Coordinates of C-alpha atoms in Angstrom, one line a residue:
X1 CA 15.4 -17.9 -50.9
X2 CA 12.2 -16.6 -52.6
X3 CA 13.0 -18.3 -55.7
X4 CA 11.2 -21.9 -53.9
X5 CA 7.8 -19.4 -53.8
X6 CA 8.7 -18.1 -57.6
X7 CA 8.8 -21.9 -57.9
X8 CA 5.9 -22.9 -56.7
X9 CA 3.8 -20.0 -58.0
X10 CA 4.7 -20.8 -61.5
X11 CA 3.9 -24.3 -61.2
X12 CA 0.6 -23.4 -59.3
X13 CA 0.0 -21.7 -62.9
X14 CA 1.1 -24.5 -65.1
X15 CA -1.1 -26.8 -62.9
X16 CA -4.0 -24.6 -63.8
X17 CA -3.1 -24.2 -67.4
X18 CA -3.0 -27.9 -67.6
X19 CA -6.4 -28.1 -66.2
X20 CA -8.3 -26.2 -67.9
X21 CA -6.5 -26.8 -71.4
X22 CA -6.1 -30.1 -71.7
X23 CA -7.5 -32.4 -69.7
X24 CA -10.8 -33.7 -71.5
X25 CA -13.0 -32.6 -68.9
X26 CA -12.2 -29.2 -69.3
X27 CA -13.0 -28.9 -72.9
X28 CA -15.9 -27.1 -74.2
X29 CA -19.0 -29.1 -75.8
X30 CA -18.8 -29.8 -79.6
X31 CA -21.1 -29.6 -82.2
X32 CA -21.5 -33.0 -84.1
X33 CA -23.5 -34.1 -86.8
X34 CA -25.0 -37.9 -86.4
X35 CA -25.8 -39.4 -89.6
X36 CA -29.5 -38.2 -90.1
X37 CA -27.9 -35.0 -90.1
X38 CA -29.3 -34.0 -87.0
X39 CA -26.8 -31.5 -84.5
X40 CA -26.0 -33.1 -80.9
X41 CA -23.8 -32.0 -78.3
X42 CA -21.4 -34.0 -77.1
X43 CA -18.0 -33.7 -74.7
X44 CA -14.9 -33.7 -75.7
X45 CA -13.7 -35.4 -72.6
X46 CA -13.9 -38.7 -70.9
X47 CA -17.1 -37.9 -68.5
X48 CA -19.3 -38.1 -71.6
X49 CA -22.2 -35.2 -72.5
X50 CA -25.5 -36.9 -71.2
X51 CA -23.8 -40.0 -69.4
X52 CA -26.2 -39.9 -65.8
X53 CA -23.6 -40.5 -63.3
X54 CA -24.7 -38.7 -60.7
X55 CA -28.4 -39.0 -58.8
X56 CA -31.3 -36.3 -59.3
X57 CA -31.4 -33.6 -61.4
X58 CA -28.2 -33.6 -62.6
X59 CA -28.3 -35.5 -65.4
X60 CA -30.3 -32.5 -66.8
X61 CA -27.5 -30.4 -66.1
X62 CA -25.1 -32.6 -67.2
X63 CA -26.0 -32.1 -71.0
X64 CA -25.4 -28.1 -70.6
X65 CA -22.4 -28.2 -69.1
X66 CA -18.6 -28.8 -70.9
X67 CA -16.7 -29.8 -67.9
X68 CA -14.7 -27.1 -67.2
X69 CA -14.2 -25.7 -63.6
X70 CA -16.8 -22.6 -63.9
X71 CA -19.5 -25.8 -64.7
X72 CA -18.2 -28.3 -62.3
X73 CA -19.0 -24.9 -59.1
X74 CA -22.3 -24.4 -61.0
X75 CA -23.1 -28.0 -60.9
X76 CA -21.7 -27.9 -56.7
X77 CA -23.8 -24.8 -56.1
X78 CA -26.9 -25.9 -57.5
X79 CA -27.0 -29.7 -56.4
X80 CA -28.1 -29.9 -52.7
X81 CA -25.8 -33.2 -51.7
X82 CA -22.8 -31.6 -54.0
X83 CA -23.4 -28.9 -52.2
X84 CA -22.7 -30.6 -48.7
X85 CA -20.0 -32.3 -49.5
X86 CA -18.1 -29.2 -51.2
X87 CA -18.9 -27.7 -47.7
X88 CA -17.6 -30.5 -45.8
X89 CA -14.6 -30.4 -47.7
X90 CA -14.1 -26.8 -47.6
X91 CA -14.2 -27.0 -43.7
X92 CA -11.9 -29.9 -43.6
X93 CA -9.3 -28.4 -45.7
X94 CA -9.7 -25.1 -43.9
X95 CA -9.1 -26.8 -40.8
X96 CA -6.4 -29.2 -41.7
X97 CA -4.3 -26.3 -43.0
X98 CA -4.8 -24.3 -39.8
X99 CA -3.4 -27.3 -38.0
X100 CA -0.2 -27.1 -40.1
X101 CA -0.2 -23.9 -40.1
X102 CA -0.1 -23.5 -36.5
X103 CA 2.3 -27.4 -36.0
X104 CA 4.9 -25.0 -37.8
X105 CA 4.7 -21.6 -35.8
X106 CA 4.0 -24.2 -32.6
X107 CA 7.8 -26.4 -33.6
X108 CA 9.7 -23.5 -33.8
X109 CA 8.8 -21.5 -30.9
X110 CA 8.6 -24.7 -28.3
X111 CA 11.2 -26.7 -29.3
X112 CA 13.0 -24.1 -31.3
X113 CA 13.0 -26.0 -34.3
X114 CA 14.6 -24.0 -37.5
X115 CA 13.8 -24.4 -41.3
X116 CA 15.5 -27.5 -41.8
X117 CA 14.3 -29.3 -39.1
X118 CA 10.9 -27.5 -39.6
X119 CA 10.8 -29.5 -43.2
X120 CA 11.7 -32.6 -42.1
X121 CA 8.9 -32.6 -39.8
X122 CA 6.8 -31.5 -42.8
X123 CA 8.1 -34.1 -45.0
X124 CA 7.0 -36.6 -41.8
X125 CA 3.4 -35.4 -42.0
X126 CA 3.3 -36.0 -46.1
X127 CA 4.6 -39.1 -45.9
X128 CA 2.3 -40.6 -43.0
X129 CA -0.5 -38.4 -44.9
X130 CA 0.6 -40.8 -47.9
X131 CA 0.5 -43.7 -46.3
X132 CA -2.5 -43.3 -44.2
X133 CA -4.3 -42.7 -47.6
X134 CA -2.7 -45.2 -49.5
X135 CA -2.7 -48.0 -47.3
X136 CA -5.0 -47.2 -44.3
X137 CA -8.3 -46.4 -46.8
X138 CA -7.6 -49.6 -49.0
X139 CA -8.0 -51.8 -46.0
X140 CA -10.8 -49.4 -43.5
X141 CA -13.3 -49.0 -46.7
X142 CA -13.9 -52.2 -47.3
X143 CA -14.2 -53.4 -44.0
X144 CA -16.3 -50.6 -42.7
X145 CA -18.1 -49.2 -45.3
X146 CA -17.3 -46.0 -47.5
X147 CA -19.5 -43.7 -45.1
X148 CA -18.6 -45.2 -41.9
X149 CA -14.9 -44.7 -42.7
X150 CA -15.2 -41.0 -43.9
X151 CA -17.0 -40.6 -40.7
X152 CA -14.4 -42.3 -38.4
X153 CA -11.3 -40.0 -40.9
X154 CA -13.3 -37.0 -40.0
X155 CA -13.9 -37.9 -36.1
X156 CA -10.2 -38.9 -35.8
X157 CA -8.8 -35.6 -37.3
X158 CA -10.9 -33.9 -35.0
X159 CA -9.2 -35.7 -32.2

């Protein structure tokens, strides 16, 4: 039964490989030359070297970084609002795991629940996870407004 955790190990590692191989945003700056002969710096990937996407001082740090992971937690720590955000999504994920953590441990020893019953009730939380993010953010955003809706996802899962 350990081979499902050999499974999922090695596909953890492909995942990473994947990321920070190929996908363009990953890839380290290259050195052009325009045509005035003149060096610039420019990304590999889709997010563009100097494109100003995000508010601040970033757009500074932008142009220094290649995309890569180790840039994207620089740019998190050094970026006040990234910063907030990485925390509020740190303390959500933390949280949301604990709750499914402690859904399994709570099934089996109240209603005795073993593994196969225990995944189906897993599979029921993916699936209403899916929809709820599927269908219930395309219709809340837009009729409540981007920040009032992460505020009402993150009051509900509270609840």
């Amino acid at each position: 039964k350990r081979y499902v955790f050999v499974a999922s190990l090695v596909l953890t590692l492909l995942d990473l490989l994947y990321i920070y191989a190929i996908l363009p945003e990953s890839r380290d700056l290259q050195e052009d030359n325009d045509d005035d002969g003149r060096s610039s710096r420019r990304s590999s990937g889709i997010a563009g070297g100097g494109a100003s996407t995000f508010a601040g001082g970033l757009s500074a740090l932008q142009e220094k970084v290649a995309w890569n992971p180790w840039d994207a937690l620089r740019m998190v720590l050094v970026d006040p609002f990234l910063r907030r955000v990485g925390q509020v999504a740190f303390l959500y994920y933390t949280s949301l795991w604990a709750v499914v953590s402690t859904l399994v441990l709570y099934a089996a020893k109240r209603f005795e629940m073993g593994p196969e019953r225990l995944g189906e009730l897993m599979s029921a939380l993916g699936l209403s996870t899916m929809i709820a993010e599927a269908v219930l953010v395309r219709i809340i955003v837009p009729m409540m407004g981007e920040k009032t809706a992460m505020r009402l996802g993150l009051a509900s899962f509270i609840l």
